[in-house]
CSV table of C-alpha atoms in Angstrom, one decimal:
chain,number,residue,atom,x,y,z
P,29,ASN,CA,-9.5,-38.5,-137.0
P,30,ILE,CA,-9.7,-41.0,-139.9
P,31,GLY,CA,-10.2,-38.4,-142.8
P,32,SER,CA,-13.0,-36.3,-144.5
P,33,LEU,CA,-14.3,-39.1,-146.6
P,34,SER,CA,-15.3,-41.3,-143.5
P,35,ALA,CA,-17.2,-38.3,-141.8
P,36,ALA,CA,-19.7,-38.5,-144.8
P,37,VAL,CA,-20.6,-42.1,-144.1
P,38,ALA,CA,-24.0,-40.9,-142.1
P,39,SER,CA,-24.8,-38.5,-145.0
P,40,THR,CA,-24.2,-41.0,-148.0
P,41,GLN,CA,-26.4,-43.3,-146.3
P,42,ALA,CA,-29.2,-40.7,-146.8
P,43,ALA,CA,-28.7,-40.7,-150.3
P,44,HIS,CA,-28.9,-44.4,-150.7
P,45,TYR,CA,-25.0,-44.9,-150.8
P,46,ARG,CA,-23.4,-47.9,-149.1
P,47,SER,CA,-21.8,-47.0,-145.9
P,48,TYR,CA,-18.2,-48.3,-144.9
P,49,SER,CA,-17.2,-49.1,-141.8
P,50,SER,CA,-13.8,-47.0,-140.4
P,51,LEU,CA,-10.9,-49.1,-139.7
P,52,SER,CA,-8.5,-48.5,-136.6
P,53,ASN,CA,-5.2,-49.3,-136.0
P,54,ASN,CA,-3.9,-47.1,-138.5
P,55,LYS,CA,-5.7,-48.5,-141.6
P,56,THR,CA,-7.6,-46.7,-144.3
P,57,PRO,CA,-11.5,-46.3,-144.1
P,58,PHE,CA,-14.1,-48.0,-146.4
P,59,SER,CA,-13.0,-51.4,-146.4
P,60,ASN,CA,-14.4,-53.1,-149.2
P,61,GLY,CA,-13.0,-56.7,-148.9
P,62,HIS,CA,-10.2,-56.1,-151.2
P,63,SER,CA,-6.6,-57.6,-150.4
P,64,GLU,CA,-4.2,-55.8,-148.2
P,65,LEU,CA,-2.5,-54.4,-151.4
P,66,HIS,CA,-5.4,-52.0,-151.6
P,67,ARG,CA,-5.9,-51.3,-147.9
P,68,GLN,CA,-2.7,-49.6,-147.1
P,69,PRO,CA,-1.9,-47.6,-143.8
P,70,THR,CA,-1.5,-43.8,-144.4
P,71,LEU,CA,1.4,-43.0,-146.6
P,72,PRO,CA,4.0,-40.4,-145.6
P,73,CYS,CA,3.2,-37.2,-147.8
P,74,ASN,CA,5.7,-34.9,-146.4
P,75,ASN,CA,6.2,-33.3,-149.9
P,76,LEU,CA,2.7,-33.2,-150.8
P,77,GLN,CA,1.3,-29.7,-149.1
P,78,LEU,CA,-1.3,-27.5,-150.5
P,79,LYS,CA,0.2,-24.5,-152.6
P,80,ARG,CA,-2.2,-21.9,-151.0
P,81,ALA,CA,-1.7,-18.5,-149.5
P,82,PHE,CA,-2.8,-18.6,-145.9
P,83,SER,CA,-2.6,-16.6,-142.6
P,84,ASP,CA,0.5,-16.4,-140.6
P,85,ASP,CA,-0.9,-18.9,-138.1
P,86,ALA,CA,-1.8,-21.3,-141.0
P,87,SER,CA,1.6,-21.2,-142.5
P,88,SER,CA,3.4,-22.8,-139.5
P,89,GLU,CA,4.7,-26.5,-139.8
P,90,ASP,CA,2.2,-27.6,-136.9
P,91,SER,CA,-0.7,-26.2,-138.8
P,92,PRO,CA,-3.4,-29.0,-139.5
P,93,MET,CA,-3.3,-27.8,-143.0
P,94,ASN,CA,0.3,-29.1,-143.5
P,95,GLN,CA,-0.2,-32.4,-141.9
P,96,PRO,CA,-0.2,-35.6,-144.1
P,97,ARG,CA,-3.5,-36.9,-146.0
P,98,GLU,CA,-4.7,-40.2,-145.7
P,99,ALA,CA,-4.3,-42.4,-148.5
P,100,MET,CA,-6.7,-44.9,-150.2
P,101,HIS,CA,-5.2,-46.9,-153.1
P,102,TYR,CA,-7.1,-48.5,-156.0
P,103,ASP,CA,-6.4,-49.9,-159.3
P,104,VAL,CA,-8.3,-47.5,-161.1
P,105,VAL,CA,-9.6,-43.8,-159.9
P,106,ILE,CA,-12.3,-42.2,-162.1
P,107,VAL,CA,-12.8,-38.6,-161.6
P,108,GLY,CA,-16.4,-37.9,-162.7
P,109,GLY,CA,-19.7,-39.8,-162.2
P,110,GLY,CA,-21.4,-38.8,-165.2
P,111,PRO,CA,-22.5,-41.5,-168.0
P,112,ALA,CA,-18.9,-41.5,-169.3
P,113,GLY,CA,-16.9,-42.2,-166.1
P,114,LEU,CA,-19.8,-44.6,-164.7
P,115,SER,CA,-19.5,-46.6,-168.2
P,116,ALA,CA,-15.9,-46.9,-167.9
P,117,ALA,CA,-16.2,-48.1,-164.4
P,118,ILE,CA,-18.7,-50.9,-165.5
P,119,ARG,CA,-16.7,-52.2,-168.4
P,120,LEU,CA,-13.8,-52.2,-166.3
P,121,LYS,CA,-15.7,-54.5,-163.8
P,122,GLN,CA,-16.8,-56.5,-166.5
P,123,LEU,CA,-13.4,-57.1,-168.2
P,124,SER,CA,-11.8,-58.1,-164.7
P,125,SER,CA,-14.9,-60.5,-164.1
P,126,GLU,CA,-14.1,-62.0,-167.5
P,127,LYS,CA,-10.7,-62.6,-167.0
P,128,GLY,CA,-11.0,-63.5,-163.0
P,129,ILE,CA,-9.1,-60.5,-161.8
P,130,ASP,CA,-10.2,-58.4,-159.0
P,131,LEU,CA,-9.7,-54.7,-160.0
P,132,SER,CA,-10.5,-52.1,-157.4
P,133,VAL,CA,-12.2,-49.2,-159.0
P,134,CYS,CA,-13.8,-46.2,-157.5
P,135,VAL,CA,-15.6,-43.0,-158.7
P,136,LEU,CA,-15.3,-39.5,-157.2
P,137,GLU,CA,-18.4,-37.4,-158.0
P,138,LYS,CA,-18.8,-33.6,-156.9
P,139,GLY,CA,-22.5,-33.9,-156.9
P,140,SER,CA,-24.3,-34.5,-153.7
P,141,GLU,CA,-25.4,-37.9,-155.4
P,142,VAL,CA,-25.0,-39.4,-158.8
P,143,GLY,CA,-26.9,-37.4,-161.6
P,144,SER,CA,-27.5,-34.4,-159.3
P,145,HIS,CA,-25.5,-32.2,-161.7
P,146,ILE,CA,-26.8,-33.3,-164.8
P,147,LEU,CA,-30.1,-31.5,-165.7
P,148,SER,CA,-30.2,-32.2,-169.2
P,149,GLY,CA,-33.4,-33.7,-171.1
P,150,ASN,CA,-31.7,-35.8,-174.0
P,151,VAL,CA,-32.4,-37.3,-177.5
P,152,PHE,CA,-30.6,-40.6,-177.0
P,153,ASP,CA,-29.0,-43.0,-179.2
P,154,PRO,CA,-28.6,-46.1,-177.4
P,155,LYS,CA,-26.2,-47.8,-179.3
P,156,ALA,CA,-23.3,-47.4,-177.0
P,157,LEU,CA,-25.2,-48.5,-173.9
P,158,GLU,CA,-26.5,-51.6,-175.5
P,159,GLU,CA,-23.1,-52.7,-176.6
P,160,LEU,CA,-22.1,-52.1,-172.9
P,161,LEU,CA,-25.0,-53.8,-171.2
P,162,SER,CA,-24.5,-56.7,-173.8
P,163,HIS,CA,-21.6,-57.9,-171.5
P,164,ASN,CA,-24.0,-58.4,-168.6
P,165,GLU,CA,-25.9,-61.8,-167.9
P,166,ASP,CA,-29.3,-60.1,-168.6
P,167,GLY,CA,-28.0,-58.6,-171.9
P,168,GLY,CA,-28.8,-54.9,-173.1
P,169,ASP,CA,-31.9,-55.4,-174.8
P,170,LYS,CA,-34.2,-54.5,-172.1
P,171,TRP,CA,-32.5,-51.4,-170.6
P,172,THR,CA,-35.7,-49.3,-171.1
P,173,GLU,CA,-37.5,-51.6,-168.9
P,174,ALA,CA,-34.9,-51.7,-166.4
P,175,LEU,CA,-34.3,-47.6,-166.2
P,176,PHE,CA,-38.1,-47.5,-165.3
P,177,GLU,CA,-38.0,-50.1,-162.8
P,178,SER,CA,-34.7,-48.4,-161.1
P,179,GLN,CA,-35.6,-44.9,-161.4
P,180,ASP,CA,-39.5,-44.5,-162.2
P,181,SER,CA,-38.1,-42.7,-165.7
P,182,HIS,CA,-39.6,-43.6,-168.9
P,183,ALA,CA,-37.5,-43.9,-172.1
P,184,THR,CA,-39.8,-43.0,-175.0
P,185,PRO,CA,-39.0,-43.8,-178.5
P,186,VAL,CA,-38.7,-41.1,-180.9
P,187,SER,CA,-41.8,-41.1,-183.2
P,188,GLU,CA,-41.4,-38.0,-185.4
P,189,ASP,CA,-38.8,-35.2,-186.1
P,190,ALA,CA,-39.3,-31.9,-187.4
P,191,PHE,CA,-37.2,-29.0,-188.4
P,192,LEU,CA,-38.4,-25.4,-188.4
P,193,VAL,CA,-37.0,-22.2,-189.6
P,194,LEU,CA,-38.5,-19.4,-187.3
P,195,THR,CA,-39.2,-15.7,-188.9
P,196,GLU,CA,-39.1,-12.5,-187.6
P,197,SER,CA,-43.1,-12.1,-188.4
P,198,GLY,CA,-43.8,-15.0,-186.1
P,199,GLY,CA,-44.2,-17.4,-188.6
P,200,SER,CA,-42.1,-20.5,-189.7
P,201,TYR,CA,-41.5,-23.0,-192.3
P,202,GLN,CA,-40.5,-26.5,-192.2
P,203,ILE,CA,-37.7,-28.1,-193.9
P,204,PRO,CA,-38.5,-31.5,-195.3
P,205,ASN,CA,-36.7,-34.3,-193.4
P,206,MET,CA,-35.3,-35.6,-196.6
P,207,LEU,CA,-33.0,-32.6,-196.8
P,208,LEU,CA,-31.5,-33.0,-193.4
P,209,PRO,CA,-28.4,-34.5,-192.5
P,210,SER,CA,-28.3,-37.8,-190.9
P,211,GLN,CA,-27.2,-36.4,-187.5
P,212,LEU,CA,-30.8,-35.0,-187.4
P,213,HIS,CA,-32.8,-38.2,-187.9
P,214,ASN,CA,-33.6,-39.6,-184.8
P,215,ASP,CA,-35.0,-43.1,-185.9
P,216,GLY,CA,-34.1,-45.6,-183.1
P,217,ASN,CA,-33.2,-43.2,-180.6
P,218,TYR,CA,-35.1,-42.3,-177.1
P,219,ILE,CA,-36.0,-39.2,-175.3
P,220,ILE,CA,-34.8,-39.6,-171.8
P,221,SER,CA,-33.6,-37.8,-168.4
P,222,LEU,CA,-30.0,-37.9,-168.6
P,223,SER,CA,-29.7,-37.9,-164.8
P,224,LYS,CA,-31.9,-40.8,-164.3
P,225,LEU,CA,-29.6,-42.5,-166.8
P,226,ALA,CA,-26.8,-41.4,-164.6
P,227,ARG,CA,-28.4,-42.7,-161.5
P,228,TYR,CA,-29.3,-46.2,-163.3
P,229,LEU,CA,-25.6,-46.6,-164.5
P,230,GLY,CA,-24.4,-45.8,-160.8
P,231,GLU,CA,-26.6,-48.7,-159.2
P,232,MET,CA,-25.5,-50.8,-162.0
P,233,ALA,CA,-21.9,-49.8,-161.2
P,234,GLU,CA,-22.4,-50.4,-157.6
P,235,GLY,CA,-23.9,-53.8,-158.2
P,236,LEU,CA,-20.4,-55.0,-160.0
P,237,GLY,CA,-18.4,-53.6,-156.8
P,238,VAL,CA,-17.4,-50.2,-157.9
P,239,GLU,CA,-17.1,-47.9,-155.0
P,240,ILE,CA,-18.6,-44.5,-155.6
P,241,TYR,CA,-18.0,-41.5,-153.2
P,242,PRO,CA,-20.4,-38.5,-154.3
P,243,GLY,CA,-20.2,-35.1,-152.6
P,244,PHE,CA,-16.6,-35.1,-153.0
P,245,ALA,CA,-14.7,-33.1,-155.5
P,246,ALA,CA,-11.2,-33.6,-156.9
P,247,ASP,CA,-9.5,-30.6,-156.0
P,248,GLU,CA,-5.8,-31.5,-156.7
P,249,VAL,CA,-4.2,-33.6,-159.3
P,250,LEU,CA,-1.1,-35.7,-157.5
P,251,TYR,CA,1.9,-36.3,-159.8
P,252,SER,CA,5.0,-38.7,-159.4
P,253,ASP,CA,8.2,-37.3,-158.0
P,254,ASP,CA,9.6,-36.7,-161.4
P,255,GLN,CA,6.5,-35.2,-162.6
P,256,THR,CA,6.0,-37.6,-165.8
P,257,SER,CA,2.7,-39.3,-164.6
P,258,VAL,CA,-0.1,-38.7,-162.7
P,259,ARG,CA,-0.5,-40.7,-159.3
P,260,GLY,CA,-4.2,-39.8,-158.5
P,261,VAL,CA,-6.1,-36.9,-157.0
P,262,ALA,CA,-6.7,-35.3,-153.7
P,263,THR,CA,-10.1,-34.2,-152.4
P,264,LYS,CA,-10.6,-30.7,-151.0
P,265,ASP,CA,-9.9,-29.8,-147.4
P,266,MET,CA,-13.1,-29.0,-145.5
P,267,GLY,CA,-13.5,-26.4,-142.9
P,268,ILE,CA,-11.3,-23.4,-144.1
P,269,GLY,CA,-12.3,-19.9,-143.0
P,270,LYS,CA,-12.6,-16.7,-145.4
P,271,GLU,CA,-9.0,-15.7,-144.2
P,272,GLY,CA,-7.6,-18.9,-145.3
P,273,GLU,CA,-7.4,-20.1,-141.5
P,274,ALA,CA,-8.3,-23.8,-140.5
P,275,LYS,CA,-11.6,-23.7,-138.4
P,276,ASP,CA,-12.7,-26.0,-135.5
P,277,THR,CA,-14.4,-28.0,-138.4
P,278,PHE,CA,-11.3,-28.5,-140.5
P,279,GLU,CA,-10.7,-32.0,-141.7
P,280,ARG,CA,-7.8,-32.6,-144.2
P,281,GLY,CA,-8.8,-33.8,-147.6
P,282,VAL,CA,-7.9,-37.5,-148.7
P,283,GLU,CA,-5.6,-38.9,-151.4
P,284,LEU,CA,-7.1,-41.4,-153.9
P,285,LEU,CA,-4.2,-43.0,-155.5
P,286,GLY,CA,-4.7,-45.2,-158.6
P,287,ARG,CA,-2.3,-47.4,-160.9
P,288,GLN,CA,-4.4,-45.6,-163.6
P,289,THR,CA,-6.4,-42.4,-163.2
P,290,LEU,CA,-9.3,-41.4,-165.7
P,291,PHE,CA,-10.7,-38.1,-165.9
P,292,ALA,CA,-14.4,-37.9,-167.1
P,293,GLU,CA,-15.2,-34.3,-165.6
P,294,GLY,CA,-17.1,-33.2,-168.7
P,295,ALA,CA,-16.0,-29.9,-170.8
P,296,ARG,CA,-13.2,-27.7,-169.1
P,297,GLY,CA,-12.9,-30.0,-165.9
P,298,SER,CA,-10.5,-28.4,-163.6
P,299,CYS,CA,-8.2,-31.3,-163.3
P,300,SER,CA,-8.1,-32.1,-167.0
P,301,GLU,CA,-7.5,-28.2,-167.7
P,302,SER,CA,-4.6,-28.6,-165.3
P,303,ILE,CA,-3.2,-31.8,-167.2
P,304,ILE,CA,-3.6,-30.3,-170.3
P,305,SER,CA,-1.6,-27.2,-169.2
P,306,LYS,CA,1.1,-29.1,-167.3
P,307,TYR,CA,2.2,-31.6,-170.5
P,308,ASN,CA,0.8,-29.1,-173.3
P,309,LEU,CA,-1.3,-31.8,-174.9
P,310,ARG,CA,-3.2,-29.3,-177.1
P,311,GLN,CA,0.2,-28.4,-178.4
P,312,GLU,CA,1.7,-32.1,-178.6
P,313,GLY,CA,0.4,-34.7,-180.9
P,314,GLY,CA,-1.5,-32.7,-183.3
P,315,ALA,CA,-4.4,-32.5,-180.8
P,316,SER,CA,-7.7,-30.7,-182.4
P,317,ASN,CA,-8.8,-27.7,-180.9
P,318,GLN,CA,-12.0,-27.9,-178.8
P,319,HIS,CA,-15.1,-26.0,-179.7
P,320,TYR,CA,-17.8,-24.7,-177.3
P,321,GLY,CA,-21.2,-23.6,-177.6
P,322,LEU,CA,-23.5,-21.7,-175.4
P,323,GLY,CA,-26.8,-23.8,-174.7
P,324,ILE,CA,-30.1,-22.5,-172.9
P,325,LYS,CA,-32.6,-24.9,-171.6
P,326,GLU,CA,-36.2,-24.5,-170.7
P,327,VAL,CA,-38.8,-26.7,-169.6
P,328,TRP,CA,-42.1,-26.1,-170.7
P,329,GLU,CA,-45.6,-27.4,-169.1
P,330,ILE,CA,-47.9,-27.8,-172.0
P,331,PRO,CA,-51.4,-28.8,-172.0
P,332,GLU,CA,-52.2,-32.4,-172.4
P,333,GLU,CA,-53.9,-32.2,-175.6
P,334,ASN,CA,-50.9,-30.7,-177.2
P,335,PHE,CA,-48.6,-33.3,-176.0
P,336,LYS,CA,-47.0,-35.6,-178.5
P,337,PRO,CA,-44.9,-38.6,-177.1
P,338,GLY,CA,-41.8,-39.1,-179.0
P,339,PHE,CA,-42.0,-35.6,-180.9
P,340,VAL,CA,-38.7,-34.1,-181.4
P,341,GLN,CA,-38.5,-30.5,-183.0
P,342,HIS,CA,-35.6,-28.5,-183.9
P,343,THR,CA,-35.7,-24.7,-184.5
P,344,LEU,CA,-33.4,-22.1,-186.3
P,345,GLY,CA,-33.8,-18.5,-187.3
P,346,TYR,CA,-35.4,-15.5,-185.5
P,347,PRO,CA,-34.1,-14.2,-183.1
P,348,LEU,CA,-30.9,-16.0,-183.3
P,349,GLN,CA,-30.0,-14.7,-186.8
P,350,SER,CA,-31.4,-11.3,-186.5
C-alpha cells in the first residue's frame, strides 16, 4: 500500500492531470525527477497520530489509523488551488528559473479538479495577472487570447457601468457615474469566469513544473516538535465508518512536508483558522479584524436582444433597505 494519494492516479488522469508512477523499495510515490532530497523514504511518525475519538477496536496500537503516514517532501507546499495559490506557485517557479534553482512546489486542492469549487462570475482587474505573466517568455499582454485557447472562455472588456437604486414601487433611478467612487469604475476591467481562470492558471503552473493534487483536502496542520513552526499538512484518512472504525477500504492520509507552507484557502479556511487560533494571530501584531458579507449569486438567461456585451450593472435599495 503506497498511500491514498497514489490510489488516485487513475482518477486524476480522467481530470487531465498528470499521472505519476509509484515507486517501490520504500520510496515515495509521484516521482517528478527532483533530486533524492525531495524523494525520501517514509519518515517515522510515531508521535503523529490522529486526535479523534474512535471505537475500542480502532484505538489499539495495531489499528491502521495509528500507523505512520507516508511523507512527501517539497520546498514549498501550497494549500488551496484558487487564483491566489496558483499565482504564488507560478511566481515561485518563475523566480526559481530566473535564479537557476530547482524549487519543488506542490498545490493541494480539495476540489475534484482545479476550479470546480469556484462558481463566481467576476468583474476582473487584470493588473496583477498581467504583472505575473510579464515574467513569462511570451509576456502577459495576450492573456485573453490564451484564456480562450486554453478554456474556450471569453474575457469580455467592460464597456459600460450603471449604478441603480431600486425603489419599493418597482422603479429605479440611476446615480451618475461621475459621483461614484473609483472602486465602482470598471474601465479596463474584464468580465470573466473565475473558474475558467483558475483552470488556465493551473495548466500554466503544471507547465512550469508545479505538482497539483486535486481531490485531496488538507485535514491537519503539522507542527514542529517544539510547536513553534509549521512543518506541512496531512490529507484526510479515507474509508472511515460512521462509528469511527476503519473499513476494508481504509487508506491512511499522506503528509506533505515543506520548508515553507503557504495557506491560500480563502475566507475562514479550516487550516488557516487552526493556525490563527494556535498562535493568537488576531491578537498579536495589531492585526485588523476580518469582515464578512453574505452574497447571493443568480444566473439569468435573457433574450438575445436584451444582451449587452460588457455591460456591468450594480443595484442597491429595495428590498434590502426595507
